mmCIF file of C-alpha atoms in Angstrom:
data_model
loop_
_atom_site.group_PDB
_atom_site.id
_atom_site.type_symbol
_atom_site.label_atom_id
_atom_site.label_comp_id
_atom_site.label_asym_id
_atom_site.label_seq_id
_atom_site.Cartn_x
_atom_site.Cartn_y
_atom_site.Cartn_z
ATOM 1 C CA UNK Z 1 72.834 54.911 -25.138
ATOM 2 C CA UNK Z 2 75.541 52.500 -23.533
ATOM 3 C CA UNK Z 3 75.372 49.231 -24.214
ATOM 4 C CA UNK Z 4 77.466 46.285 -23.658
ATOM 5 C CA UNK Z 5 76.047 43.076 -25.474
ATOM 6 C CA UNK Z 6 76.947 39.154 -25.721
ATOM 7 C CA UNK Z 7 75.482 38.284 -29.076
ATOM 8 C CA UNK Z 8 74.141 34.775 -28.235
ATOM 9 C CA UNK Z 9 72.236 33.833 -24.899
ATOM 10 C CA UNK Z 10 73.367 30.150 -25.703
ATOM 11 C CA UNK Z 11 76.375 28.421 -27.457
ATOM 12 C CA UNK Z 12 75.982 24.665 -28.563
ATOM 13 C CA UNK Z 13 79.008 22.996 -29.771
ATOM 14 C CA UNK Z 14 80.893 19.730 -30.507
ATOM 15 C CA UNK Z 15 83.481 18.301 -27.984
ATOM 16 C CA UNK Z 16 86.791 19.430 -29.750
ATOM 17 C CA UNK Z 17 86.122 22.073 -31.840
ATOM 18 C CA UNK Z 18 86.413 25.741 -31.211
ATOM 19 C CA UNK Z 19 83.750 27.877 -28.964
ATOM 20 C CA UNK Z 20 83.674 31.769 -30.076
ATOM 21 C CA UNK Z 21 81.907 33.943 -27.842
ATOM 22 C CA UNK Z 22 81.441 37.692 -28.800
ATOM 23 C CA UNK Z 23 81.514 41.057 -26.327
ATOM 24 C CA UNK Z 24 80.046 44.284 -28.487
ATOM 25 C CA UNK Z 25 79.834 47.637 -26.610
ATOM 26 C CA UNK Z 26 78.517 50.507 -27.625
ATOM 27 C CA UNK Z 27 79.545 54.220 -26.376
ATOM 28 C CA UNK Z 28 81.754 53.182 -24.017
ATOM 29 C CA UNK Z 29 86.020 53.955 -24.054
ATOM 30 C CA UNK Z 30 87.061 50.827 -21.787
ATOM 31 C CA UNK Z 31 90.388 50.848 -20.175
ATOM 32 C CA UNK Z 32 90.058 47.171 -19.963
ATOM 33 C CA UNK Z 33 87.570 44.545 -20.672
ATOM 34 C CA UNK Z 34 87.374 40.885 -18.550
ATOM 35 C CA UNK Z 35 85.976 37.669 -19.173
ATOM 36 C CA UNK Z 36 84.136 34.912 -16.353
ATOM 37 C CA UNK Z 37 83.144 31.800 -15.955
ATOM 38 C CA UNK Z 38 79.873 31.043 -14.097
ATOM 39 C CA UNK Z 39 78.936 27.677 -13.166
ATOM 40 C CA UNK Z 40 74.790 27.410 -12.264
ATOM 41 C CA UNK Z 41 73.820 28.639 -8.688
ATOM 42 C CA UNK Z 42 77.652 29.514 -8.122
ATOM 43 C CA UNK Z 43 79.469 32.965 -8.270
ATOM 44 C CA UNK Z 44 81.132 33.846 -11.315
ATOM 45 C CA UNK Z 45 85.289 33.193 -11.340
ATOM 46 C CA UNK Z 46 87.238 35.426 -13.003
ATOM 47 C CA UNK Z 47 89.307 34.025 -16.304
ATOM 48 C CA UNK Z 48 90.950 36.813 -18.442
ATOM 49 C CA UNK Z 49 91.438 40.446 -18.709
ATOM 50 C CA UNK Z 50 92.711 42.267 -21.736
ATOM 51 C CA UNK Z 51 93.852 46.437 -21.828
ATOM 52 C CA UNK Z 52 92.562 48.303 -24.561
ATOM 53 C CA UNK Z 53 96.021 48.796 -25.529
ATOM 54 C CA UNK Z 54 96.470 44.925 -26.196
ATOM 55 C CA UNK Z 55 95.315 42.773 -29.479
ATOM 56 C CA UNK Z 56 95.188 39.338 -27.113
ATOM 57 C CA UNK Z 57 95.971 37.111 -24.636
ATOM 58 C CA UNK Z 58 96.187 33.737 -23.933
ATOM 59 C CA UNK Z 59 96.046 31.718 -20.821
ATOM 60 C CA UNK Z 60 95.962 27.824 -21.591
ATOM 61 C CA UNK Z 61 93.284 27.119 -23.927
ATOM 62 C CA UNK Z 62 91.760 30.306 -23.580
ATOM 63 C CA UNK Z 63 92.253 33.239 -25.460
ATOM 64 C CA UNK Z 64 90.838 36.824 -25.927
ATOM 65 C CA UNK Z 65 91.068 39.332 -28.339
ATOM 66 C CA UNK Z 66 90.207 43.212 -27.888
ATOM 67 C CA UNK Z 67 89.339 45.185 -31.069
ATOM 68 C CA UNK Z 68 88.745 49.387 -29.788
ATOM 69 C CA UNK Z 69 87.606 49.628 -33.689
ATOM 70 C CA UNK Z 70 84.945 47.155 -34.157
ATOM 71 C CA UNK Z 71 84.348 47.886 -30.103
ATOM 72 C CA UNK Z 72 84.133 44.132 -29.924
ATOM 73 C CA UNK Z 73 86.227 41.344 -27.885
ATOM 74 C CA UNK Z 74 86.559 37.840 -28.639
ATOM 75 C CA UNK Z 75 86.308 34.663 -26.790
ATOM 76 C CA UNK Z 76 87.946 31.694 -27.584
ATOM 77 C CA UNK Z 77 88.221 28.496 -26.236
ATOM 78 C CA UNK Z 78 89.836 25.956 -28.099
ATOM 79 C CA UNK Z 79 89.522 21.881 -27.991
ATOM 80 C CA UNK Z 80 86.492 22.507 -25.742
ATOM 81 C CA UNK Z 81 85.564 19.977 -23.560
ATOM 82 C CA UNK Z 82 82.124 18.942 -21.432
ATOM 83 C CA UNK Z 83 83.989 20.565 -18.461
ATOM 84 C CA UNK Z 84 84.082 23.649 -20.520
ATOM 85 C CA UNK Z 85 80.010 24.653 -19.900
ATOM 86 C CA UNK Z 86 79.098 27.439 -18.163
ATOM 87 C CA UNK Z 87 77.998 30.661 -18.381
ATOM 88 C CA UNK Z 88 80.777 33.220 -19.790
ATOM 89 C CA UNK Z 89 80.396 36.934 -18.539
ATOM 90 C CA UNK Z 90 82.136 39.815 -20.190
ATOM 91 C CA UNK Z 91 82.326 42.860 -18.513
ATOM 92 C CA UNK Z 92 84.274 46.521 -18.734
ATOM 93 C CA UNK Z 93 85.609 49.068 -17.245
ATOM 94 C CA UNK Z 94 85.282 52.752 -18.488
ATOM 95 C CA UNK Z 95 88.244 54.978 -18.605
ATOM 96 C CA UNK Z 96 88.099 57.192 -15.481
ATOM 97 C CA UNK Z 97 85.487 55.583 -14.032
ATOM 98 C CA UNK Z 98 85.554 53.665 -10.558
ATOM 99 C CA UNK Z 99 85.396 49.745 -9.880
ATOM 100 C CA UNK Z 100 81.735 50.305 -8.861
ATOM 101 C CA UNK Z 101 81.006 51.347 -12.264
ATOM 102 C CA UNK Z 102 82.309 47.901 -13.906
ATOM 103 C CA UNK Z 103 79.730 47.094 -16.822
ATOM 104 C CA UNK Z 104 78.888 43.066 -17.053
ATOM 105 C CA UNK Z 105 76.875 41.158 -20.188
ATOM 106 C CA UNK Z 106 74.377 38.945 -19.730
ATOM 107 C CA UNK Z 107 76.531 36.107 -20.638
ATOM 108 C CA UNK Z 108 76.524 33.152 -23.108
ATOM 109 C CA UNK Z 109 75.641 30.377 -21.979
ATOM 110 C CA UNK Z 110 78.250 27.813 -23.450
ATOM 111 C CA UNK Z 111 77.271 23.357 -23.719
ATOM 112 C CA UNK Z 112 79.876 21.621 -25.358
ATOM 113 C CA UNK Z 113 78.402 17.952 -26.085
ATOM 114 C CA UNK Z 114 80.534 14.912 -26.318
ATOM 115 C CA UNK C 1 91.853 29.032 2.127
ATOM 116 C CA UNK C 2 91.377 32.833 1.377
ATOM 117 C CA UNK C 3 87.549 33.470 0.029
ATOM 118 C CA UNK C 4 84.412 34.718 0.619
ATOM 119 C CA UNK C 5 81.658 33.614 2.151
ATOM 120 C CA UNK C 6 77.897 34.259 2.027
ATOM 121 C CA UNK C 7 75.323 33.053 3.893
ATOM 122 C CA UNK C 8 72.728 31.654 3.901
ATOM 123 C CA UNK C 9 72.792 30.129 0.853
ATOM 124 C CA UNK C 10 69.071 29.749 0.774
ATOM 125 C CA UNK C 11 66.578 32.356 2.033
ATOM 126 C CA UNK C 12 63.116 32.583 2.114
ATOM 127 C CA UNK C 13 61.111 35.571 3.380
ATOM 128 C CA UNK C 14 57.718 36.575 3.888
ATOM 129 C CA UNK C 15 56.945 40.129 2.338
ATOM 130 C CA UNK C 16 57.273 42.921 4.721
ATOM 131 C CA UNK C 17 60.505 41.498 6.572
ATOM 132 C CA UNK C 18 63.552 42.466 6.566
ATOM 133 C CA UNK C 19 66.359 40.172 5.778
ATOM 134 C CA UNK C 20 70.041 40.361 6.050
ATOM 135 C CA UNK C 21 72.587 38.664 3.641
ATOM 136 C CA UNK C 22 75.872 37.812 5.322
ATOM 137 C CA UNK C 23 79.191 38.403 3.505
ATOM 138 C CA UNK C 24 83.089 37.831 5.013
ATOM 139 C CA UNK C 25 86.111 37.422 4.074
ATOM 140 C CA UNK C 26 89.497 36.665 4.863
ATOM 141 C CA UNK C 27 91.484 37.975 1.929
ATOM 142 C CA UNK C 28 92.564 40.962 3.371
ATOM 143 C CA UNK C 29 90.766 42.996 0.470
ATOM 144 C CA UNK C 30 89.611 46.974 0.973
ATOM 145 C CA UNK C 31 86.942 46.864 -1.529
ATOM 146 C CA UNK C 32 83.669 45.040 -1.445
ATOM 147 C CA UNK C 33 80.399 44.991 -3.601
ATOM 148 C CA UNK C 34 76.712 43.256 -3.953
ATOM 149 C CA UNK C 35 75.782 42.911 -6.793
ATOM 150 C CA UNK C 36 72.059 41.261 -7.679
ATOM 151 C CA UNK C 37 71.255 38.602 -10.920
ATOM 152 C CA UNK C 38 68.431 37.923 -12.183
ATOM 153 C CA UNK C 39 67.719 35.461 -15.047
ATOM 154 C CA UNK C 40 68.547 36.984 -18.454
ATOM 155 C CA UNK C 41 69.869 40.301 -16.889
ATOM 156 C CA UNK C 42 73.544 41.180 -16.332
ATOM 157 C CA UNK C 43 75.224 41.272 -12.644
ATOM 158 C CA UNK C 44 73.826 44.693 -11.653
ATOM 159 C CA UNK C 45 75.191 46.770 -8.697
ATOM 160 C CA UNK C 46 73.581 47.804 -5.257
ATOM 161 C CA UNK C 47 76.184 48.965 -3.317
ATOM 162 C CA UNK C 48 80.505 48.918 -3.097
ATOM 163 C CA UNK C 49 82.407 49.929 -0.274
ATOM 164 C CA UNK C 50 85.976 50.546 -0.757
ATOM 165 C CA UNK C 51 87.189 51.755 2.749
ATOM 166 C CA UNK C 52 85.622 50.747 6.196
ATOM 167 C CA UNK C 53 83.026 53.281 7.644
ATOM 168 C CA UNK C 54 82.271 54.301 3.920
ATOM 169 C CA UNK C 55 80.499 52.701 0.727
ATOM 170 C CA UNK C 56 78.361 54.196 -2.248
ATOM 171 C CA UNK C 57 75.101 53.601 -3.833
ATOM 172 C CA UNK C 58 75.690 51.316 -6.944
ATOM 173 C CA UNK C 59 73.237 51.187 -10.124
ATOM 174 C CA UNK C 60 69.794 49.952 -8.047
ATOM 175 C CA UNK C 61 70.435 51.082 -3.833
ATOM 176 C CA UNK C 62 66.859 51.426 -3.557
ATOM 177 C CA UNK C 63 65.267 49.125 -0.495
ATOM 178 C CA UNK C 64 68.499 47.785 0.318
ATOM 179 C CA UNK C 65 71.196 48.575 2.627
ATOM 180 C CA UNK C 66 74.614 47.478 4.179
ATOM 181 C CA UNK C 67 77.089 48.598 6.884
ATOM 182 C CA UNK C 68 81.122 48.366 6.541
ATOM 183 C CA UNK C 69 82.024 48.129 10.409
ATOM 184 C CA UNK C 70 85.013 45.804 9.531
ATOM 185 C CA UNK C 71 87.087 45.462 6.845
ATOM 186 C CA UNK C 72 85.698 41.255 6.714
ATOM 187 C CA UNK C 73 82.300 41.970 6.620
ATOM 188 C CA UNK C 74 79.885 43.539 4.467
ATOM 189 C CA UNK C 75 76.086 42.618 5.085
ATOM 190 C CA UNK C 76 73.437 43.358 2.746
ATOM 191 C CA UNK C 77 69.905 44.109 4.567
ATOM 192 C CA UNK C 78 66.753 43.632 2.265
ATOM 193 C CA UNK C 79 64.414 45.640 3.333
ATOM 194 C CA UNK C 80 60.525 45.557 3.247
ATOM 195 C CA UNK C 81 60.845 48.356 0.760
ATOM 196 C CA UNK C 82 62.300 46.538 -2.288
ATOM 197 C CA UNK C 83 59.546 45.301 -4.265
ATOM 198 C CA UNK C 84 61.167 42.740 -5.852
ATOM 199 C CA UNK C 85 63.661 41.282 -3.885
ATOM 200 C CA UNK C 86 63.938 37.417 -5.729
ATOM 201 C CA UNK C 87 67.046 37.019 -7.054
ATOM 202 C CA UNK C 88 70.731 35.545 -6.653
ATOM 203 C CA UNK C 89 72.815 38.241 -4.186
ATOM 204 C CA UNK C 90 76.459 37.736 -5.161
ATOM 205 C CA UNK C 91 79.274 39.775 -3.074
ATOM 206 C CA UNK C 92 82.881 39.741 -4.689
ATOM 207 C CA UNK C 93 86.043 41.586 -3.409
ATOM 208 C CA UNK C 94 88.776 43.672 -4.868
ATOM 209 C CA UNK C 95 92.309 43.954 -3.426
ATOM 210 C CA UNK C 96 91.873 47.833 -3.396
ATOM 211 C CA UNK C 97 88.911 50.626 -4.160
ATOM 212 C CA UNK C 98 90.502 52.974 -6.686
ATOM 213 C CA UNK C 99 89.159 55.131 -9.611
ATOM 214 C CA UNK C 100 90.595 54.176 -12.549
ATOM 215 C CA UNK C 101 94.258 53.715 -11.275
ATOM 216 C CA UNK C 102 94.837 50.030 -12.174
ATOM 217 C CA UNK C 103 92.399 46.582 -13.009
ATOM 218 C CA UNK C 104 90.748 45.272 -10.059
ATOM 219 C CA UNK C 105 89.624 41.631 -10.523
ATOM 220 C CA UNK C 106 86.817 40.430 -8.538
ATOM 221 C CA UNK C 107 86.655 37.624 -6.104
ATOM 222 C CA UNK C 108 83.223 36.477 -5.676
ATOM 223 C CA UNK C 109 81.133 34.252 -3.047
ATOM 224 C CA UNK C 110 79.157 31.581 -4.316
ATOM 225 C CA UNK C 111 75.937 33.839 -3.947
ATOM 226 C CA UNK C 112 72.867 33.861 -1.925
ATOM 227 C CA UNK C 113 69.725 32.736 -3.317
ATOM 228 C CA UNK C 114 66.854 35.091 -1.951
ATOM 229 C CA UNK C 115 62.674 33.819 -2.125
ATOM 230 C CA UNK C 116 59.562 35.851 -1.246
ATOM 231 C CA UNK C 117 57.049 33.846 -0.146
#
């Protein structure tokens, strides 16, 4: 069956250090694969997208990484701050398929303490 | 400021009414979706539109439905018939409706938050 999984429902971590959030699909061929941020009782606000046919990108402190092998994308934000916690959303498109068919995680929810 | 806009934010209904969720907006986008959350569940779809006059069933149409009369507005009806109808409504835009001929990024509202009393 298809699947399209965020490992960990909640992320603690340390002001300054480096938050890792993981996107694992299963029996899906994405064309391209992007990341949001949701803040609570807000929509979600789009951050990142990477093509299957790129390794990563960077915007600011942010980076992704696609891997079509391990069918897993990356996360990172680096010298997280309190701002930084939210809810993260991953979601992908199939090849072919239309915009209605765009596949979303159930996020991570990400608390970066002092 | 281009966005979207939902409203109300808050909504409370008594089972058996119908309710409709307002969505506009002023970013001159084709496309437009609902989508429903629930707690612990991924953003899942009800219905898209990506051309006035038209839109498609998403993932979970049943005891909902909307009207594209405009290319601003896109109103989502809740209808007596869905059972469960608590949950956070979020409509988001796309510049275009397209299958598979580029990345659309959505632009989201800031959701309506839907009660059954």
């Amino acid at each position: 069956s298809q699947k399209i999984e965020q490992n960990s429902e909640a992320l603690n971590i340390q002001e300054g250090k480096t938050a890792t959030l993981t996107c694992n699909y299963t029996n899906y061929s994405p064309a391209y694969l992007q990341w949001y941020r949701q803040d609570p009782g807000r929509g979600p606000v789009f951050l990142l997208l990477i093509r299957e046919n790129e390794k990563e990108k960077r915007k600011e402190r942010l980076k992704v990484t696609f891997d079509t092998t391990l069918k897993q994308s990356l996360f990172h934000i680096t010298a997280s701050q309190p701002a930084d916690s939210a809810t993260y959303l991953c979601a992908l498109m199939n090849y072919g398929g239309s915009q209605g068919n765009l596949i979303f995680g159930k996020g991570t929810k990400l608390s970066v303490k002092p | 400021d281009g966005g979207i806009t939902q409203s109300p934010k808050y909504l409370f209904r008594k089972e058996g009414q119908n309710v409709t969720l307002s969505c506009e907006q002023n970013l001159n986008h084709d496309a437009m979706y609902w989508y429903r959350q629930d707690p612990g569940q991924g953003l899942r779809l009800i219905y898209y539109s990506q051309i006035v006059n038209d839109f498609q069933k998403g993932d979970i149409a049943e005891g909902y439905s909307v009207s594209r009369e405009k290319k601003e507005s896109f109103p989502l009806t809740v209808t007596s018939a869905q059972k469960n109808p608590t949950a956070f409504y979020l409509c988001a835009s796309t510049p275009r409706g397209d299958r598979g001929s580029g990345a659309n990024v959505l632009t989201f509202g800031a959701g309506s938050r839907l009660t059954v009393l």
